[in-house]
Amino acid sequence: MTKSGELKPICDIQLGCDYNFNDDLSFYAEIKNLIHNKYQMYYGYPSYGFQAFLGFKYRF
C-alpha cells in the first residue's frame, strides 16, 4: 500500500519495427508492455497488460 500522493514504480518495455516495401507502403509490428504490468486505470478499469499490433501503412 502506498501513501497518498506516492506512485509505485513501473517498468513498461516496448518493441516495434517498420518495414518499407516502397515509398508509399510499409508494414509495422509493435509489442507493448512485455512484462504484463497493469499499472494504469482507465475509467476505473485496469489497462491491458500485454498488447500486440500489426498493420500496414499506405501514404497517398
PDB file of N, CA, C and O in Angstrom:
ATOM      1  N   MET A   1       0.839  -1.181   0.000  1.00  0.00           N
ATOM      2  CA  MET A   1       0.000   0.000   0.000  1.00  0.00           C
ATOM      3  C   MET A   1       0.884   1.245   0.000  1.00  0.00           C
ATOM      4  O   MET A   1       1.842   1.312   0.752  1.00  0.00           O
ATOM      5  N   THR A   2       0.578   2.193  -0.830  1.00  0.00           N
ATOM      6  CA  THR A   2       1.362   3.417  -0.872  1.00  0.00           C
ATOM      7  C   THR A   2       0.640   4.523  -0.121  1.00  0.00           C
ATOM      8  O   THR A   2      -0.566   4.491   0.062  1.00  0.00           O
ATOM      9  N   LYS A   3       1.410   5.491   0.317  1.00  0.00           N
ATOM     10  CA  LYS A   3       0.828   6.659   0.968  1.00  0.00           C
ATOM     11  C   LYS A   3       0.137   7.526  -0.067  1.00  0.00           C
ATOM     12  O   LYS A   3       0.422   7.433  -1.257  1.00  0.00           O
ATOM     13  N   SER A   4      -0.746   8.346   0.386  1.00  0.00           N
ATOM     14  CA  SER A   4      -1.455   9.250  -0.519  1.00  0.00           C
ATOM     15  C   SER A   4      -0.451  10.145  -1.242  1.00  0.00           C
ATOM     16  O   SER A   4       0.406  10.758  -0.624  1.00  0.00           O
ATOM     17  N   GLY A   5      -0.533  10.192  -2.559  1.00  0.00           N
ATOM     18  CA  GLY A   5       0.357  11.037  -3.352  1.00  0.00           C
ATOM     19  C   GLY A   5       1.581  10.323  -3.867  1.00  0.00           C
ATOM     20  O   GLY A   5       2.291  10.854  -4.699  1.00  0.00           O
ATOM     21  N   GLU A   6       1.884   9.110  -3.360  1.00  0.00           N
ATOM     22  CA  GLU A   6       3.029   8.362  -3.855  1.00  0.00           C
ATOM     23  C   GLU A   6       2.592   7.406  -4.953  1.00  0.00           C
ATOM     24  O   GLU A   6       1.505   6.845  -4.917  1.00  0.00           O
ATOM     25  N   LEU A   7       3.457   7.229  -5.914  1.00  0.00           N
ATOM     26  CA  LEU A   7       3.186   6.290  -7.008  1.00  0.00           C
ATOM     27  C   LEU A   7       4.156   5.131  -6.935  1.00  0.00           C
ATOM     28  O   LEU A   7       5.326   5.312  -6.624  1.00  0.00           O
ATOM     29  N   LYS A   8       3.674   3.933  -7.231  1.00  0.00           N
ATOM     30  CA  LYS A   8       4.553   2.770  -7.280  1.00  0.00           C
ATOM     31  C   LYS A   8       5.375   2.838  -8.565  1.00  0.00           C
ATOM     32  O   LYS A   8       4.885   3.288  -9.596  1.00  0.00           O
ATOM     33  N   PRO A   9       6.622   2.388  -8.527  1.00  0.00           N
ATOM     34  CA  PRO A   9       7.434   2.386  -9.751  1.00  0.00           C
ATOM     35  C   PRO A   9       6.892   1.352 -10.743  1.00  0.00           C
ATOM     36  O   PRO A   9       6.321   0.332 -10.341  1.00  0.00           O
ATOM     37  N   ILE A  10       7.063   1.639 -12.029  1.00  0.00           N
ATOM     38  CA  ILE A  10       6.624   0.717 -13.074  1.00  0.00           C
ATOM     39  C   ILE A  10       7.752   0.510 -14.073  1.00  0.00           C
ATOM     40  O   ILE A  10       8.703   1.284 -14.131  1.00  0.00           O
ATOM     41  N   CYS A  11       7.628  -0.527 -14.849  1.00  0.00           N
ATOM     42  CA  CYS A  11       8.544  -0.782 -15.952  1.00  0.00           C
ATOM     43  C   CYS A  11       7.692  -1.164 -17.159  1.00  0.00           C
ATOM     44  O   CYS A  11       6.933  -2.126 -17.105  1.00  0.00           O
ATOM     45  N   ASP A  12       7.775  -0.390 -18.216  1.00  0.00           N
ATOM     46  CA  ASP A  12       6.987  -0.630 -19.423  1.00  0.00           C
ATOM     47  C   ASP A  12       7.953  -0.803 -20.589  1.00  0.00           C
ATOM     48  O   ASP A  12       8.546   0.159 -21.055  1.00  0.00           O
ATOM     49  N   ILE A  13       8.123  -2.024 -21.054  1.00  0.00           N
ATOM     50  CA  ILE A  13       9.056  -2.322 -22.147  1.00  0.00           C
ATOM     51  C   ILE A  13       8.260  -2.508 -23.428  1.00  0.00           C
ATOM     52  O   ILE A  13       7.282  -3.248 -23.458  1.00  0.00           O
ATOM     53  N   GLN A  14       8.698  -1.824 -24.494  1.00  0.00           N
ATOM     54  CA  GLN A  14       8.011  -1.885 -25.777  1.00  0.00           C
ATOM     55  C   GLN A  14       9.016  -2.182 -26.886  1.00  0.00           C
ATOM     56  O   GLN A  14      10.164  -1.746 -26.830  1.00  0.00           O
ATOM     57  N   LEU A  15       8.566  -2.915 -27.890  1.00  0.00           N
ATOM     58  CA  LEU A  15       9.358  -3.193 -29.085  1.00  0.00           C
ATOM     59  C   LEU A  15       8.525  -2.848 -30.309  1.00  0.00           C
ATOM     60  O   LEU A  15       7.309  -3.022 -30.306  1.00  0.00           O
ATOM     61  N   GLY A  16       9.178  -2.394 -31.348  1.00  0.00           N
ATOM     62  CA  GLY A  16       8.463  -2.087 -32.576  1.00  0.00           C
ATOM     63  C   GLY A  16       9.394  -2.076 -33.766  1.00  0.00           C
ATOM     64  O   GLY A  16      10.603  -1.899 -33.623  1.00  0.00           O
ATOM     65  N   CYS A  17       8.822  -2.306 -34.939  1.00  0.00           N
ATOM     66  CA  CYS A  17       9.619  -2.235 -36.162  1.00  0.00           C
ATOM     67  C   CYS A  17       8.728  -1.847 -37.331  1.00  0.00           C
ATOM     68  O   CYS A  17       7.515  -2.042 -37.301  1.00  0.00           O
ATOM     69  N   ASP A  18       9.332  -1.269 -38.334  1.00  0.00           N
ATOM     70  CA  ASP A  18       8.678  -0.918 -39.593  1.00  0.00           C
ATOM     71  C   ASP A  18       9.488  -1.519 -40.733  1.00  0.00           C
ATOM     72  O   ASP A  18      10.717  -1.569 -40.671  1.00  0.00           O
ATOM     73  N   TYR A  19       8.797  -1.978 -41.770  1.00  0.00           N
ATOM     74  CA  TYR A  19       9.460  -2.445 -42.981  1.00  0.00           C
ATOM     75  C   TYR A  19       8.829  -1.726 -44.160  1.00  0.00           C
ATOM     76  O   TYR A  19       7.617  -1.806 -44.360  1.00  0.00           O
ATOM     77  N   ASN A  20       9.644  -0.986 -44.921  1.00  0.00           N
ATOM     78  CA  ASN A  20       9.156  -0.227 -46.072  1.00  0.00           C
ATOM     79  C   ASN A  20       9.289  -1.062 -47.339  1.00  0.00           C
ATOM     80  O   ASN A  20      10.383  -1.455 -47.725  1.00  0.00           O
ATOM     81  N   PHE A  21       8.141  -1.346 -47.967  1.00  0.00           N
ATOM     82  CA  PHE A  21       8.153  -2.038 -49.251  1.00  0.00           C
ATOM     83  C   PHE A  21       8.567  -1.089 -50.367  1.00  0.00           C
ATOM     84  O   PHE A  21       9.282  -1.463 -51.277  1.00  0.00           O
ATOM     85  N   ASN A  22       8.057   0.132 -50.304  1.00  0.00           N
ATOM     86  CA  ASN A  22       8.435   1.203 -51.222  1.00  0.00           C
ATOM     87  C   ASN A  22       8.131   2.526 -50.513  1.00  0.00           C
ATOM     88  O   ASN A  22       7.873   2.534 -49.315  1.00  0.00           O
ATOM     89  N   ASP A  23       8.157   3.649 -51.244  1.00  0.00           N
ATOM     90  CA  ASP A  23       7.939   4.959 -50.612  1.00  0.00           C
ATOM     91  C   ASP A  23       6.529   5.121 -50.046  1.00  0.00           C
ATOM     92  O   ASP A  23       6.314   5.911 -49.129  1.00  0.00           O
ATOM     93  N   ASP A  24       5.562   4.382 -50.559  1.00  0.00           N
ATOM     94  CA  ASP A  24       4.169   4.566 -50.150  1.00  0.00           C
ATOM     95  C   ASP A  24       3.636   3.481 -49.203  1.00  0.00           C
ATOM     96  O   ASP A  24       2.690   3.720 -48.462  1.00  0.00           O
ATOM     97  N   LEU A  25       4.189   2.285 -49.229  1.00  0.00           N
ATOM     98  CA  LEU A  25       3.625   1.166 -48.476  1.00  0.00           C
ATOM     99  C   LEU A  25       4.639   0.615 -47.479  1.00  0.00           C
ATOM    100  O   LEU A  25       5.783   0.332 -47.832  1.00  0.00           O
ATOM    101  N   SER A  26       4.200   0.456 -46.229  1.00  0.00           N
ATOM    102  CA  SER A  26       5.062  -0.128 -45.210  1.00  0.00           C
ATOM    103  C   SER A  26       4.242  -1.017 -44.277  1.00  0.00           C
ATOM    104  O   SER A  26       3.024  -0.893 -44.179  1.00  0.00           O
ATOM    105  N   PHE A  27       4.919  -1.920 -43.602  1.00  0.00           N
ATOM    106  CA  PHE A  27       4.331  -2.835 -42.630  1.00  0.00           C
ATOM    107  C   PHE A  27       4.895  -2.473 -41.263  1.00  0.00           C
ATOM    108  O   PHE A  27       6.056  -2.101 -41.143  1.00  0.00           O
ATOM    109  N   TYR A  28       4.088  -2.586 -40.207  1.00  0.00           N
ATOM    110  CA  TYR A  28       4.601  -2.328 -38.867  1.00  0.00           C
ATOM    111  C   TYR A  28       4.145  -3.408 -37.892  1.00  0.00           C
ATOM    112  O   TYR A  28       3.120  -4.047 -38.073  1.00  0.00           O
ATOM    113  N   ALA A  29       4.944  -3.605 -36.856  1.00  0.00           N
ATOM    114  CA  ALA A  29       4.617  -4.523 -35.767  1.00  0.00           C
ATOM    115  C   ALA A  29       5.066  -3.865 -34.471  1.00  0.00           C
ATOM    116  O   ALA A  29       6.156  -3.288 -34.405  1.00  0.00           O
ATOM    117  N   GLU A  30       4.224  -3.914 -33.460  1.00  0.00           N
ATOM    118  CA  GLU A  30       4.541  -3.334 -32.152  1.00  0.00           C
ATOM    119  C   GLU A  30       4.091  -4.290 -31.054  1.00  0.00           C
ATOM    120  O   GLU A  30       3.034  -4.902 -31.153  1.00  0.00           O
ATOM    121  N   ILE A  31       4.897  -4.412 -30.029  1.00  0.00           N
ATOM    122  CA  ILE A  31       4.534  -5.154 -28.823  1.00  0.00           C
ATOM    123  C   ILE A  31       4.738  -4.193 -27.661  1.00  0.00           C
ATOM    124  O   ILE A  31       5.814  -3.630 -27.494  1.00  0.00           O
ATOM    125  N   LYS A  32       3.696  -4.024 -26.868  1.00  0.00           N
ATOM    126  CA  LYS A  32       3.741  -3.084 -25.752  1.00  0.00           C
ATOM    127  C   LYS A  32       3.546  -3.825 -24.436  1.00  0.00           C
ATOM    128  O   LYS A  32       2.801  -4.798 -24.375  1.00  0.00           O
ATOM    129  N   ASN A  33       4.204  -3.334 -23.406  1.00  0.00           N
ATOM    130  CA  ASN A  33       4.097  -3.857 -22.047  1.00  0.00           C
ATOM    131  C   ASN A  33       4.484  -5.339 -22.006  1.00  0.00           C
ATOM    132  O   ASN A  33       3.699  -6.199 -21.619  1.00  0.00           O
ATOM    133  N   LEU A  34       5.710  -5.630 -22.382  1.00  0.00           N
ATOM    134  CA  LEU A  34       6.196  -7.009 -22.471  1.00  0.00           C
ATOM    135  C   LEU A  34       6.143  -7.778 -21.154  1.00  0.00           C
ATOM    136  O   LEU A  34       5.977  -8.993 -21.160  1.00  0.00           O
ATOM    137  N   ILE A  35       6.276  -7.100 -20.033  1.00  0.00           N
ATOM    138  CA  ILE A  35       6.277  -7.833 -18.759  1.00  0.00           C
ATOM    139  C   ILE A  35       4.905  -7.833 -18.094  1.00  0.00           C
ATOM    140  O   ILE A  35       4.762  -8.247 -16.960  1.00  0.00           O
ATOM    141  N   HIS A  36       3.888  -7.397 -18.813  1.00  0.00           N
ATOM    142  CA  HIS A  36       2.488  -7.548 -18.429  1.00  0.00           C
ATOM    143  C   HIS A  36       2.132  -6.836 -17.119  1.00  0.00           C
ATOM    144  O   HIS A  36       1.438  -7.364 -16.272  1.00  0.00           O
ATOM    145  N   ASN A  37       2.626  -5.611 -16.913  1.00  0.00           N
ATOM    146  CA  ASN A  37       2.249  -4.805 -15.753  1.00  0.00           C
ATOM    147  C   ASN A  37       0.908  -4.136 -15.996  1.00  0.00           C
ATOM    148  O   ASN A  37       0.689  -3.554 -17.049  1.00  0.00           O
ATOM    149  N   LYS A  38       0.025  -4.201 -15.022  1.00  0.00           N
ATOM    150  CA  LYS A  38      -1.240  -3.456 -15.098  1.00  0.00           C
ATOM    151  C   LYS A  38      -1.085  -2.242 -14.200  1.00  0.00           C
ATOM    152  O   LYS A  38      -1.450  -2.271 -13.029  1.00  0.00           O
ATOM    153  N   TYR A  39      -0.487  -1.197 -14.739  1.00  0.00           N
ATOM    154  CA  TYR A  39      -0.060  -0.047 -13.947  1.00  0.00           C
ATOM    155  C   TYR A  39      -0.973   1.156 -14.074  1.00  0.00           C
ATOM    156  O   TYR A  39      -0.739   2.169 -13.441  1.00  0.00           O
ATOM    157  N   GLN A  40      -1.995   1.103 -14.861  1.00  0.00           N
ATOM    158  CA  GLN A  40      -2.787   2.291 -15.155  1.00  0.00           C
ATOM    159  C   GLN A  40      -4.270   1.948 -15.090  1.00  0.00           C
ATOM    160  O   GLN A  40      -4.686   0.859 -15.447  1.00  0.00           O
ATOM    161  N   MET A  41      -5.074   2.891 -14.636  1.00  0.00           N
ATOM    162  CA  MET A  41      -6.524   2.720 -14.596  1.00  0.00           C
ATOM    163  C   MET A  41      -7.154   3.628 -15.645  1.00  0.00           C
ATOM    164  O   MET A  41      -6.717   4.757 -15.834  1.00  0.00           O
ATOM    165  N   TYR A  42      -8.158   3.131 -16.356  1.00  0.00           N
ATOM    166  CA  TYR A  42      -8.869   3.899 -17.370  1.00  0.00           C
ATOM    167  C   TYR A  42     -10.353   3.794 -17.053  1.00  0.00           C
ATOM    168  O   TYR A  42     -10.937   2.724 -17.190  1.00  0.00           O
ATOM    169  N   TYR A  43     -10.940   4.874 -16.594  1.00  0.00           N
ATOM    170  CA  TYR A  43     -12.340   4.895 -16.159  1.00  0.00           C
ATOM    171  C   TYR A  43     -12.633   3.793 -15.139  1.00  0.00           C
ATOM    172  O   TYR A  43     -13.651   3.107 -15.207  1.00  0.00           O
ATOM    173  N   GLY A  44     -11.697   3.594 -14.198  1.00  0.00           N
ATOM    174  CA  GLY A  44     -11.896   2.623 -13.133  1.00  0.00           C
ATOM    175  C   GLY A  44     -11.523   1.192 -13.476  1.00  0.00           C
ATOM    176  O   GLY A  44     -11.648   0.309 -12.646  1.00  0.00           O
ATOM    177  N   TYR A  45     -11.088   0.926 -14.707  1.00  0.00           N
ATOM    178  CA  TYR A  45     -10.699  -0.421 -15.125  1.00  0.00           C
ATOM    179  C   TYR A  45      -9.188  -0.459 -15.368  1.00  0.00           C
ATOM    180  O   TYR A  45      -8.626   0.492 -15.914  1.00  0.00           O
ATOM    181  N   PRO A  46      -8.530  -1.563 -15.014  1.00  0.00           N
ATOM    182  CA  PRO A  46      -7.087  -1.641 -15.265  1.00  0.00           C
ATOM    183  C   PRO A  46      -6.793  -1.695 -16.764  1.00  0.00           C
ATOM    184  O   PRO A  46      -7.589  -2.202 -17.546  1.00  0.00           O
ATOM    185  N   SER A  47      -5.642  -1.159 -17.135  1.00  0.00           N
ATOM    186  CA  SER A  47      -5.248  -1.182 -18.541  1.00  0.00           C
ATOM    187  C   SER A  47      -4.926  -2.612 -18.964  1.00  0.00           C
ATOM    188  O   SER A  47      -4.715  -3.498 -18.140  1.00  0.00           O
ATOM    189  N   TYR A  48      -4.888  -2.820 -20.258  1.00  0.00           N
ATOM    190  CA  TYR A  48      -4.477  -4.125 -20.775  1.00  0.00           C
ATOM    191  C   TYR A  48      -3.034  -4.359 -20.372  1.00  0.00           C
ATOM    192  O   TYR A  48      -2.231  -3.444 -20.333  1.00  0.00           O
ATOM    193  N   GLY A  49      -2.702  -5.583 -20.105  1.00  0.00           N
ATOM    194  CA  GLY A  49      -1.321  -5.905 -19.781  1.00  0.00           C
ATOM    195  C   GLY A  49      -0.477  -5.928 -21.040  1.00  0.00           C
ATOM    196  O   GLY A  49       0.117  -4.944 -21.433  1.00  0.00           O
ATOM    197  N   PHE A  50      -0.479  -7.017 -21.732  1.00  0.00           N
ATOM    198  CA  PHE A  50       0.317  -7.224 -22.944  1.00  0.00           C
ATOM    199  C   PHE A  50      -0.508  -6.833 -24.162  1.00  0.00           C
ATOM    200  O   PHE A  50      -1.676  -7.206 -24.253  1.00  0.00           O
ATOM    201  N   GLN A  51       0.080  -6.073 -25.093  1.00  0.00           N
ATOM    202  CA  GLN A  51      -0.628  -5.669 -26.308  1.00  0.00           C
ATOM    203  C   GLN A  51       0.276  -5.893 -27.519  1.00  0.00           C
ATOM    204  O   GLN A  51       1.477  -5.643 -27.452  1.00  0.00           O
ATOM    205  N   ALA A  52      -0.317  -6.355 -28.619  1.00  0.00           N
ATOM    206  CA  ALA A  52       0.424  -6.551 -29.867  1.00  0.00           C
ATOM    207  C   ALA A  52      -0.372  -5.921 -31.006  1.00  0.00           C
ATOM    208  O   ALA A  52      -1.594  -6.044 -31.057  1.00  0.00           O
ATOM    209  N   PHE A  53       0.331  -5.221 -31.889  1.00  0.00           N
ATOM    210  CA  PHE A  53      -0.288  -4.547 -33.023  1.00  0.00           C
ATOM    211  C   PHE A  53       0.466  -4.917 -34.293  1.00  0.00           C
ATOM    212  O   PHE A  53       1.697  -4.919 -34.314  1.00  0.00           O
ATOM    213  N   LEU A  54      -0.268  -5.219 -35.349  1.00  0.00           N
ATOM    214  CA  LEU A  54       0.291  -5.465 -36.675  1.00  0.00           C
ATOM    215  C   LEU A  54      -0.530  -4.655 -37.665  1.00  0.00           C
ATOM    216  O   LEU A  54      -1.741  -4.511 -37.504  1.00  0.00           O
ATOM    217  N   GLY A  55       0.122  -4.157 -38.700  1.00  0.00           N
ATOM    218  CA  GLY A  55      -0.654  -3.427 -39.691  1.00  0.00           C
ATOM    219  C   GLY A  55       0.180  -2.929 -40.850  1.00  0.00           C
ATOM    220  O   GLY A  55       1.406  -3.118 -40.903  1.00  0.00           O
ATOM    221  N   PHE A  56      -0.507  -2.308 -41.775  1.00  0.00           N
ATOM    222  CA  PHE A  56       0.107  -1.712 -42.948  1.00  0.00           C
ATOM    223  C   PHE A  56      -0.162  -0.214 -42.931  1.00  0.00           C
ATOM    224  O   PHE A  56      -1.208   0.224 -42.456  1.00  0.00           O
ATOM    225  N   LYS A  57       0.779   0.552 -43.465  1.00  0.00           N
ATOM    226  CA  LYS A  57       0.600   1.996 -43.637  1.00  0.00           C
ATOM    227  C   LYS A  57       0.727   2.294 -45.126  1.00  0.00           C
ATOM    228  O   LYS A  57       1.647   1.785 -45.777  1.00  0.00           O
ATOM    229  N   TYR A  58      -0.183   3.082 -45.614  1.00  0.00           N
ATOM    230  CA  TYR A  58      -0.128   3.480 -47.021  1.00  0.00           C
ATOM    231  C   TYR A  58      -0.261   4.996 -47.117  1.00  0.00           C
ATOM    232  O   TYR A  58      -1.187   5.567 -46.533  1.00  0.00           O
ATOM    233  N   ARG A  59       0.654   5.630 -47.802  1.00  0.00           N
ATOM    234  CA  ARG A  59       0.614   7.086 -47.997  1.00  0.00           C
ATOM    235  C   ARG A  59       0.182   7.386 -49.414  1.00  0.00           C
ATOM    236  O   ARG A  59       0.632   6.776 -50.371  1.00  0.00           O
ATOM    237  N   PHE A  60      -0.740   8.350 -49.548  1.00  0.00           N
ATOM    238  CA  PHE A  60      -1.185   8.762 -50.887  1.00  0.00           C
ATOM    239  C   PHE A  60      -1.341  10.250 -50.942  1.00  0.00           C
ATOM    240  O   PHE A  60      -1.271  10.949 -49.993  1.00  0.00           O
TER     241      PHE A  60
END
